[in-house]
Each structure stands twice: as structure tokens, then as C-alpha cells.
Coordinates of N, CA and C in Angstrom, one line a residue:
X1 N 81.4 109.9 -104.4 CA 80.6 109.1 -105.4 C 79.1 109.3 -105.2
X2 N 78.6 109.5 -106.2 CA 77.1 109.4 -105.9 C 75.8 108.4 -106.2
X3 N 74.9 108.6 -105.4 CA 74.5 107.3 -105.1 C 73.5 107.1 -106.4
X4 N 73.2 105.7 -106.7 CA 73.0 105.5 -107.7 C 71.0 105.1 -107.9
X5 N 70.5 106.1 -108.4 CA 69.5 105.9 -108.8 C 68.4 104.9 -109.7
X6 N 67.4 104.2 -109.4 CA 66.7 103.4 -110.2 C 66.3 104.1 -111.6
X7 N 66.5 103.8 -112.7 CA 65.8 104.3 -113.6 C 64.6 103.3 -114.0
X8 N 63.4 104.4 -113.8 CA 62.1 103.9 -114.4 C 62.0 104.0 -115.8
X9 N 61.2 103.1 -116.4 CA 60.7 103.5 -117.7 C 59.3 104.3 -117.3
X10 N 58.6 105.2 -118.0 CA 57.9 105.5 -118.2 C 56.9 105.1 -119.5
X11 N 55.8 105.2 -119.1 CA 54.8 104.8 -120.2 C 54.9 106.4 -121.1
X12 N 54.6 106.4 -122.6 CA 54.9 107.1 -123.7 C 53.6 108.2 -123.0
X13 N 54.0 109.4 -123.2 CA 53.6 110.3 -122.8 C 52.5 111.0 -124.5
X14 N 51.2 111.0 -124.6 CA 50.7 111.1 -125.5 C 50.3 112.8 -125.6
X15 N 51.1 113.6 -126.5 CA 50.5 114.8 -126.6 C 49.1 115.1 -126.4
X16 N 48.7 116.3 -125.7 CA 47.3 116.3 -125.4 C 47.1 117.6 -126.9
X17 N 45.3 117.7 -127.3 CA 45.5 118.6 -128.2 C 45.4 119.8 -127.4
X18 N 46.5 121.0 -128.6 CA 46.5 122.4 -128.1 C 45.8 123.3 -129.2
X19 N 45.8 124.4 -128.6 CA 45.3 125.6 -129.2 C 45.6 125.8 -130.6
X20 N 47.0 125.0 -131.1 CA 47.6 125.4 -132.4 C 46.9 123.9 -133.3
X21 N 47.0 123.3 -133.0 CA 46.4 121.6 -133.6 C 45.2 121.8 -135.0
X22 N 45.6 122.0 -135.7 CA 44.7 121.9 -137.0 C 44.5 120.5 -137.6
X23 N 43.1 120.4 -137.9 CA 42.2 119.2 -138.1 C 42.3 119.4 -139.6
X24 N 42.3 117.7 -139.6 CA 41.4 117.0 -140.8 C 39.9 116.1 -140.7
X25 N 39.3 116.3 -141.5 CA 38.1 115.7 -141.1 C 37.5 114.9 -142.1
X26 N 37.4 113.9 -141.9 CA 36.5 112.7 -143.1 C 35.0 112.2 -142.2
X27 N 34.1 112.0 -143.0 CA 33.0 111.4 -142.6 C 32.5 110.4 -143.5
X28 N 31.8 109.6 -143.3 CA 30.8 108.8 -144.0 C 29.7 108.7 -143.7
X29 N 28.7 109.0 -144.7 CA 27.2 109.4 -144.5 C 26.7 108.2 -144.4
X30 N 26.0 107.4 -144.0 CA 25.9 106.0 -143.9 C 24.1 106.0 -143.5
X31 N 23.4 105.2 -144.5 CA 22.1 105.4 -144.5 C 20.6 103.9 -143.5
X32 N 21.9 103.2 -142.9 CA 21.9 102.0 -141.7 C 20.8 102.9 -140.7
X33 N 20.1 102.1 -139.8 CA 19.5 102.5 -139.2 C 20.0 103.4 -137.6
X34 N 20.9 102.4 -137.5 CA 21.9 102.6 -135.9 C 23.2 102.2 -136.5
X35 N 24.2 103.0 -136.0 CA 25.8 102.8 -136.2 C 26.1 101.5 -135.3
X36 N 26.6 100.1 -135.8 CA 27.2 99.4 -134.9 C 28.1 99.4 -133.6
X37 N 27.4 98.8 -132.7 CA 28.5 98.9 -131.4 C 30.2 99.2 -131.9
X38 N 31.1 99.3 -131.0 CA 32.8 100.0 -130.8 C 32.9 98.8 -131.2
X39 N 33.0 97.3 -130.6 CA 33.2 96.1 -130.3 C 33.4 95.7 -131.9
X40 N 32.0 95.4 -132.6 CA 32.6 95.5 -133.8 C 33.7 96.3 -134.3
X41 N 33.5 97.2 -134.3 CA 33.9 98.5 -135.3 C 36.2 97.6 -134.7
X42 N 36.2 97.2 -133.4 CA 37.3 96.7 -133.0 C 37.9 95.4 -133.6
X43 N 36.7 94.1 -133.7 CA 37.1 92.9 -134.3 C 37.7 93.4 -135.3
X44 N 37.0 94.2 -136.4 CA 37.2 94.7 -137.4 C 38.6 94.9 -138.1
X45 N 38.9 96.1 -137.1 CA 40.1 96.4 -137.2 C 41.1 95.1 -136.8
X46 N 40.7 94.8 -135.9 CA 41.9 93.5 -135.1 C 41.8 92.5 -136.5
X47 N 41.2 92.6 -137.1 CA 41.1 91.0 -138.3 C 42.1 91.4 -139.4
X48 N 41.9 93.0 -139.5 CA 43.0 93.5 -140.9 C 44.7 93.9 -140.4
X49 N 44.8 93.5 -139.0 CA 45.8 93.7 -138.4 C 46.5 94.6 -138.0
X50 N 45.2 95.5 -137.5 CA 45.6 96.7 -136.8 C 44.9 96.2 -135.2
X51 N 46.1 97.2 -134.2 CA 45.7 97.3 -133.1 C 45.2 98.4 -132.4
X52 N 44.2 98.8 -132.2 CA 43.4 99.5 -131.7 C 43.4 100.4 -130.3
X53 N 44.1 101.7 -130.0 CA 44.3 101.6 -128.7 C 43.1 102.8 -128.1
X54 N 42.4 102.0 -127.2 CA 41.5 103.0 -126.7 C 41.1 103.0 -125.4
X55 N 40.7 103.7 -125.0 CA 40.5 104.2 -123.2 C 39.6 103.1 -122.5
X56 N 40.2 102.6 -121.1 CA 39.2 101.3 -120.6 C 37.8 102.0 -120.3
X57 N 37.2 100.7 -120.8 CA 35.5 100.9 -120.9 C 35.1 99.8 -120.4
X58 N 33.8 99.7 -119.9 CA 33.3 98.6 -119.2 C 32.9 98.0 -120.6
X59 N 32.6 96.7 -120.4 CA 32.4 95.7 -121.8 C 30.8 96.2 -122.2
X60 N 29.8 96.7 -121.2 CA 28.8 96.8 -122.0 C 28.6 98.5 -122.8
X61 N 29.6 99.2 -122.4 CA 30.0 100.1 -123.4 C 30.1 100.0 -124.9
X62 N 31.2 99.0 -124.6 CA 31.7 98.5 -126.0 C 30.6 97.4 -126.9
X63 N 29.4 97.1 -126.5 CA 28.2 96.8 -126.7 C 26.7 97.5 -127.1
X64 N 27.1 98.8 -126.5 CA 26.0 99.7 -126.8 C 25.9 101.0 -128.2
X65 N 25.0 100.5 -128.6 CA 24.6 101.0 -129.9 C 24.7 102.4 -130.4
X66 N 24.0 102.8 -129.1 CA 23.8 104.9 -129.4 C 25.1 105.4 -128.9
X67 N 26.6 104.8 -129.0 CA 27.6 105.8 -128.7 C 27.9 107.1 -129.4
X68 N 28.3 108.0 -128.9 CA 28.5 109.5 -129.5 C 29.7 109.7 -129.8
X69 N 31.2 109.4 -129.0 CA 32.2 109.5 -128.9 C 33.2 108.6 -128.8
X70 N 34.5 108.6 -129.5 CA 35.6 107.5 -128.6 C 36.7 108.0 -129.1
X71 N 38.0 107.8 -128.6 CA 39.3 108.6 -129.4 C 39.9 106.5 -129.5
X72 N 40.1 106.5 -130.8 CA 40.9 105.5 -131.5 C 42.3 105.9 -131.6
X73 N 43.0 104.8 -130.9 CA 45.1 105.2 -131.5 C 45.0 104.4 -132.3
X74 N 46.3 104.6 -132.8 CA 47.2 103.4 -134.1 C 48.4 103.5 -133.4
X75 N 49.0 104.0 -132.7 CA 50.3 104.4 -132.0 C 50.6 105.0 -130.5
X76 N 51.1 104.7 -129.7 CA 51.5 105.1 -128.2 C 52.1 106.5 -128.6
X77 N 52.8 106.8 -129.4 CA 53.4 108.0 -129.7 C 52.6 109.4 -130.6
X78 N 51.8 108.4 -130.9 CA 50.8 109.7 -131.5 C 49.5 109.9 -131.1
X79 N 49.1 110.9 -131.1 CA 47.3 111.7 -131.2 C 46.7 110.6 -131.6
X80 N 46.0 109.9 -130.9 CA 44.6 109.4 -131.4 C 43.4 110.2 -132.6
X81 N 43.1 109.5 -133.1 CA 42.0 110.0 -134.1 C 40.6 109.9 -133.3
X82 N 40.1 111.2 -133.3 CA 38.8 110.9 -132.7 C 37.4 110.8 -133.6
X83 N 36.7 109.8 -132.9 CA 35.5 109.4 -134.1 C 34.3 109.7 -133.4
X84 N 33.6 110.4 -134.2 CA 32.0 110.9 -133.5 C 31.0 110.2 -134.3
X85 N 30.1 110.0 -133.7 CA 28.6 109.4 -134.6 C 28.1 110.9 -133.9
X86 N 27.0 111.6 -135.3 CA 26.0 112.1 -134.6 C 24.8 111.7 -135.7
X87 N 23.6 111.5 -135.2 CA 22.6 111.4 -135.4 C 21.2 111.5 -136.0
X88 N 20.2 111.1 -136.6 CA 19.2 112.0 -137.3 C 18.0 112.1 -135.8
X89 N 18.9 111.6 -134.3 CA 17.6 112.0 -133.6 C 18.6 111.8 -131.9
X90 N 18.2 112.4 -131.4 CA 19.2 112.5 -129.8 C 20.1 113.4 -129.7
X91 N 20.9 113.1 -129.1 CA 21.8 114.0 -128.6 C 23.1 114.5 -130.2
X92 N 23.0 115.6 -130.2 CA 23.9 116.1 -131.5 C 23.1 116.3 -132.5
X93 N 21.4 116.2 -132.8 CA 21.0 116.0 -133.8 C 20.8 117.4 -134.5
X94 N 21.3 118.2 -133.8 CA 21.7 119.6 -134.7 C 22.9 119.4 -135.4
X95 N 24.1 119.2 -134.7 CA 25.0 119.2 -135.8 C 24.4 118.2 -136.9
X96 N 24.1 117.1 -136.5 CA 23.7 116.2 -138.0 C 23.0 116.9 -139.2
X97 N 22.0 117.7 -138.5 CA 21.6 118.5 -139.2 C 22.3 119.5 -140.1
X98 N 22.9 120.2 -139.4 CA 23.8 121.4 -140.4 C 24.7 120.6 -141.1
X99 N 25.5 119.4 -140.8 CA 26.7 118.8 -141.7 C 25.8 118.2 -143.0
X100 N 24.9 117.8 -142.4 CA 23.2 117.3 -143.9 C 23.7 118.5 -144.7
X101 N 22.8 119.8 -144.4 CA 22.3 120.9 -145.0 C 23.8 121.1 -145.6
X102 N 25.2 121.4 -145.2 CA 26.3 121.5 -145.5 C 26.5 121.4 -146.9
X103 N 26.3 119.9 -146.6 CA 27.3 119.3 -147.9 C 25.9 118.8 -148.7
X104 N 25.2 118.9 -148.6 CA 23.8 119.2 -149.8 C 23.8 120.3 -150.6
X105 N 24.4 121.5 -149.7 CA 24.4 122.5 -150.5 C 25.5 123.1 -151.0
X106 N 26.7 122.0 -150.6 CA 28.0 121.6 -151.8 C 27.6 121.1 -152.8
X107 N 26.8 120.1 -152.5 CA 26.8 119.2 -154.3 C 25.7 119.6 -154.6
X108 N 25.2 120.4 -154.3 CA 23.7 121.4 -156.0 C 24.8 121.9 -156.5
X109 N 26.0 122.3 -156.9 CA 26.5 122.7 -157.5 C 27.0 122.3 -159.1
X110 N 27.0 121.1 -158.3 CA 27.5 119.7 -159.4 C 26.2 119.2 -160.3
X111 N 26.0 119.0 -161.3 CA 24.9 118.3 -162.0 C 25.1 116.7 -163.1
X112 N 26.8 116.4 -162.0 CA 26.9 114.8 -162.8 C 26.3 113.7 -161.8
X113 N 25.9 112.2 -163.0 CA 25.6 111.3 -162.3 C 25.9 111.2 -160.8
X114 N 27.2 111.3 -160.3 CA 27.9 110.8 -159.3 C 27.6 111.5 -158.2
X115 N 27.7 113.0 -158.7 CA 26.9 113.8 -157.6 C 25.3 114.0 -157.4
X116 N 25.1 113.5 -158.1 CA 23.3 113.0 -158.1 C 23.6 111.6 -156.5
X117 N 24.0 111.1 -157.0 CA 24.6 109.8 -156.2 C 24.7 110.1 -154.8
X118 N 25.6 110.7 -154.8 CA 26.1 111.6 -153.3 C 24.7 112.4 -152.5
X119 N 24.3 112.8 -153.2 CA 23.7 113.4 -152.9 C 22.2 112.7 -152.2
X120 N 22.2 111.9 -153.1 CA 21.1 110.6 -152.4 C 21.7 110.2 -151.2
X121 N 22.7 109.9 -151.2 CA 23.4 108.9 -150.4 C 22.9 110.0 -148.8
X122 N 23.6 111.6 -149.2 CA 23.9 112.5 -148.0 C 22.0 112.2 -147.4
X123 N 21.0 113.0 -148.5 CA 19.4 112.4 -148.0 C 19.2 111.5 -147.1
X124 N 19.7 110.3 -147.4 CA 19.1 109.2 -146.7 C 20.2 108.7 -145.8
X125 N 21.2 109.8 -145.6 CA 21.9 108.9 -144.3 C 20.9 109.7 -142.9
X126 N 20.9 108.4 -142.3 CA 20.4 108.3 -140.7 C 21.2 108.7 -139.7
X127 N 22.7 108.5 -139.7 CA 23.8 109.1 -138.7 C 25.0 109.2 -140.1
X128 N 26.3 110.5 -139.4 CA 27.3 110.6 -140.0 C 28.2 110.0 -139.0
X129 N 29.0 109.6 -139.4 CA 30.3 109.2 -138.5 C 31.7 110.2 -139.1
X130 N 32.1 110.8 -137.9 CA 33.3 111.6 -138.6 C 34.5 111.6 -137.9
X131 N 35.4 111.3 -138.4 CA 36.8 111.2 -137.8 C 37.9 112.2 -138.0
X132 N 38.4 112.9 -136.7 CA 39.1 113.8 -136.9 C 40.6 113.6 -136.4
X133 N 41.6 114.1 -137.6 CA 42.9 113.6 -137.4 C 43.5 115.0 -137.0
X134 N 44.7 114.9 -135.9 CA 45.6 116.1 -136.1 C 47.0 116.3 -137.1
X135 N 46.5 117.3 -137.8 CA 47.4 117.3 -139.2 C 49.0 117.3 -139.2
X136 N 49.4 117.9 -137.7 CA 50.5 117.8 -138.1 C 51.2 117.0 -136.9
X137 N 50.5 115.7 -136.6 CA 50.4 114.3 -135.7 C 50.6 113.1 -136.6
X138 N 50.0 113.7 -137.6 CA 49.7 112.0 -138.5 C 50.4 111.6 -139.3
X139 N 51.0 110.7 -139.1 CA 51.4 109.6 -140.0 C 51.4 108.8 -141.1
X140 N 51.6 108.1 -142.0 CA 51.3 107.5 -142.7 C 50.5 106.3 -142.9
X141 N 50.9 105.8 -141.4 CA 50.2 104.5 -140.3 C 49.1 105.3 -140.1
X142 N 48.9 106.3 -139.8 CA 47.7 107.3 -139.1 C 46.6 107.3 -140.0
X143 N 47.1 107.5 -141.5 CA 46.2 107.9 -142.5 C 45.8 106.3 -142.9
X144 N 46.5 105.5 -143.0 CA 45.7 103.8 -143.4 C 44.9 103.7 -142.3
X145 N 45.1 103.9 -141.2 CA 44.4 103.2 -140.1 C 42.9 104.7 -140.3
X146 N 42.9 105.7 -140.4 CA 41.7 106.1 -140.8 C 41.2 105.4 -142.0
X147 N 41.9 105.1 -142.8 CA 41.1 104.3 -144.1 C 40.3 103.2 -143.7
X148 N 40.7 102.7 -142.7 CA 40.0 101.5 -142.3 C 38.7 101.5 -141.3
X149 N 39.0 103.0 -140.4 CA 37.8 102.8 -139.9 C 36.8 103.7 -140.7
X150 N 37.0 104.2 -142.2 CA 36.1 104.8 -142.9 C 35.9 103.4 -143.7
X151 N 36.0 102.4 -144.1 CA 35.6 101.4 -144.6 C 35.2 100.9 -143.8
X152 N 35.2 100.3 -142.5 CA 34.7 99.5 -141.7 C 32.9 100.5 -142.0
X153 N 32.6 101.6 -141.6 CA 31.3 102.5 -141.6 C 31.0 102.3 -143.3
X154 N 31.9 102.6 -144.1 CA 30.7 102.3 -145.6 C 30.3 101.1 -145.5
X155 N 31.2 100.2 -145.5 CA 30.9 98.9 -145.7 C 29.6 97.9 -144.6
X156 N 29.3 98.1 -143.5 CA 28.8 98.0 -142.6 C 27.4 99.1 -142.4
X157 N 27.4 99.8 -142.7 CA 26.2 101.2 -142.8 C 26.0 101.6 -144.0
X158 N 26.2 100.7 -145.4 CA 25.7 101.5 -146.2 C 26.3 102.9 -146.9
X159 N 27.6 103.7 -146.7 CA 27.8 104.7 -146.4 C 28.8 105.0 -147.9
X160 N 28.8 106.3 -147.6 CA 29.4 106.8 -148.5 C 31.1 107.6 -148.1
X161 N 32.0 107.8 -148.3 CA 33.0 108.5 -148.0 C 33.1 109.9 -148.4
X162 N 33.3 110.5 -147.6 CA 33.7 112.1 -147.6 C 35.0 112.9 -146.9
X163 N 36.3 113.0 -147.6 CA 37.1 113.9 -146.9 C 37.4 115.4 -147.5
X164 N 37.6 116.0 -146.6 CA 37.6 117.5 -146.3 C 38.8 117.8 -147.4
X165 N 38.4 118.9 -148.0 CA 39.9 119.5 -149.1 C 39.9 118.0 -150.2
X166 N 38.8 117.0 -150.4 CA 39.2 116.1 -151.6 C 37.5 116.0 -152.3
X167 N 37.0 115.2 -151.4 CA 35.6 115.1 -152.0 C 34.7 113.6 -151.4
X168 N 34.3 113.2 -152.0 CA 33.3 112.0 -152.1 C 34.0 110.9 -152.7
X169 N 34.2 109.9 -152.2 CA 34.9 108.5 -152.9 C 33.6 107.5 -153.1
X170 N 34.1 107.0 -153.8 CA 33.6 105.5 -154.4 C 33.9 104.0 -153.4
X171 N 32.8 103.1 -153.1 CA 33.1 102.0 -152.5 C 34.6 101.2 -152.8
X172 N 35.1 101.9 -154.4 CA 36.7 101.1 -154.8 C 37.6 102.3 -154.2
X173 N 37.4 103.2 -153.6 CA 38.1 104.2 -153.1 C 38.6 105.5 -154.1
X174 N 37.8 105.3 -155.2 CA 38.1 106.7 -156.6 C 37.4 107.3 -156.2
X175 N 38.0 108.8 -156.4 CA 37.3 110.0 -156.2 C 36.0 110.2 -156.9
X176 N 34.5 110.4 -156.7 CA 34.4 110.8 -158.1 C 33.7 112.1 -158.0
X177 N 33.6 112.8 -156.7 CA 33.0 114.1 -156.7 C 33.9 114.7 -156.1
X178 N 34.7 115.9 -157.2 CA 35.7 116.3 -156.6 C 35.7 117.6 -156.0
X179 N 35.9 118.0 -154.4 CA 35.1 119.4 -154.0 C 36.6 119.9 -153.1
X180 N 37.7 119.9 -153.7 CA 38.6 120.8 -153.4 C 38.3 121.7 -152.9
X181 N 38.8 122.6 -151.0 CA 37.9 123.8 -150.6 C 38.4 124.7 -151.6
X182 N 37.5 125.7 -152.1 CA 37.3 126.7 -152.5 C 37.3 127.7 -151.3
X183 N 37.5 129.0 -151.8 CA 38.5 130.1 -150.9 C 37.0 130.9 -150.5
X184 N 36.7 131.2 -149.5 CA 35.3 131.5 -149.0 C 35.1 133.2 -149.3
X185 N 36.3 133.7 -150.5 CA 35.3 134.5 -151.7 C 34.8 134.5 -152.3
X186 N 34.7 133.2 -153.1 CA 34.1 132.6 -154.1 C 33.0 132.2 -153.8
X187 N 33.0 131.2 -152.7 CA 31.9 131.2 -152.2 C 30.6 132.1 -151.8
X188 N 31.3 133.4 -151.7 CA 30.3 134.5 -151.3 C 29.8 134.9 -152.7
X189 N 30.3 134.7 -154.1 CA 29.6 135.4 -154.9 C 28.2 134.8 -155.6

């Protein structure tokens, strides 16, 4: 007979990302001075009844203003969404720059109200915030819980929404600048 072993539970083992992991990416251009501390950005979430899982941080972390980085869960079983602030001044303020120049030189293409709109909005944002999901990680839970931390940033900063392969949304969440990618021959002509 053999002797009988303890079984442990183990804590859920969270995919790390690999080489094959293809991204989705949404931002909001948000024209606030400073992006609010994590802390908020957490009540936030905790009030609409989501639970927020993220890596231990000392508390004045989760108090400080100029953060760059943090990986957000919705789930022990899935990829975290990772959320970046970059900036119109510090650390990253090139990329801010090129994602500006980017998507400014998406919507000169457009000549309606809305992308007039957008297009103010992209000018005068001070930081973007961008959240990147792995596409074939996410959920249905995955995709509300990014809805929420892209409203927590418009609604709080001023900001406008932007997802990759759709376009520019409206504070009621309608599309109204629609910039489906186009195939980067088109683009060359």
C-alpha cells in the first residue's frame, strides 16, 4: 500500500505574457492636469462592484500622482490588463508625443463636427492613459472591467475614449469617429 500524500491547493497560476500574445489597446486622452492617484482609480472600481487585483504596494504608492505603470486583474485565472499613463512631460514623454502626432494624423482625414471634437480633445490632452488587453485572454468580464477603468479616466480627467480597430466614443459610449484599421497600403498612398 502506498503511503498517502497531503494534497496542497495551490494558488491559480497566472499566465505570464509570451512571444505569441496579441494586444488590444484603448486609451483616453484626458486633458486634466495630473492623472489621479491608483487609490482612487480603486474606490472606484470597488463602488461599481468590481474587485481589483493588483500587485502589493506600499500605501504611499497607491497615493502618488506621477505613476507610469500597474497591471489591473478582474480574475485569478486570467492576464491582467495593463494600464500605462504617459505624459506631456517626464519619463515616457516621447511616446506621448508620437501617440499625440499618431492619432492627429488619423483624424485630418475626417472633416465632421465630431472629429473636429476629437481632435481638440487629442490637442489638449496633458497625459494618455492606455490599457492593454491580451486578445486571446479576455473575457467578457475582461472587456466590462476595461470599460470601467476607461470611464473612471474620461470621467475624472476630462478625457475622451479611443479603441484600436473601432474609433473615438462619446461620454454615452456611441461611436462617433469611426477609424476601423485600414490595411497599411492604403495608408501608403
Amino acid at each position: 500500500m502506498g503511503r498517502e500524500l497531503p494534497i496542497l491547493p495551490s494558488a491559480p497560476q497566472v499566465p505570464q505574457p509570451t512571444a505569441q500574445d496579441t494586444y488590444m489597446y484603448s486609451r483616453v486622452f484626458c486633458s486634466r492636469e495630473d492623472a489621479p492617484p491608483l487609490r482612487l482609480l480603486l474606490d472606484f472600481l470597488k463602488s461599481r462592484g468590481q474587485i481589483p487585483l493588483i500587485p502589493k504596494m506600499d500605501s504611499a504608492a497607491l497615493d502618488d500622482w506621477a505613476w507610469l505603470h500597474v497591471s489591473v486583474g478582474y480574475n485569478r485565472e486570467r492576464k491582467p490588463i495593463q494600464l500605462f499613463c504617459v505624459r506631456d512631460r517626464g519619463s515616457y514623454q516621447d511616446m506621448y508625443e508620437d501617440e499625440k502626432a499618431y492619432f492627429l494624423d488619423r483624424l485630418s482625414v475626417f472633416d465632421d463636427i465630431e472629429a473636429q471634437l476629437c481632435r481638440e480633445h487629442v490637442t489638449r490632452a496633458r497625459f494618455i492613459i492606455t490599457t492593454r488587453l491580451v486578445k486571446g485572454d479576455i473575457t467578457e468580464d475582461g472587456y466590462d472591467f476595461n470599460g470601467w477603468l476607461l470611464e473612471f479616466f474620461q470621467e475624472q480627467c476630462n478625457g475622451i475614449v479611443q479603441m484600436d480597430g473601432q474609433g473615438f466614443f462619446s461620454p454615452k459610449g456611441d461611436l462617433i469617429v469611426d477609424m476601423v484599421d485600414i490595411s497599411s497600403e492604403i495608408d501608403t498612398i
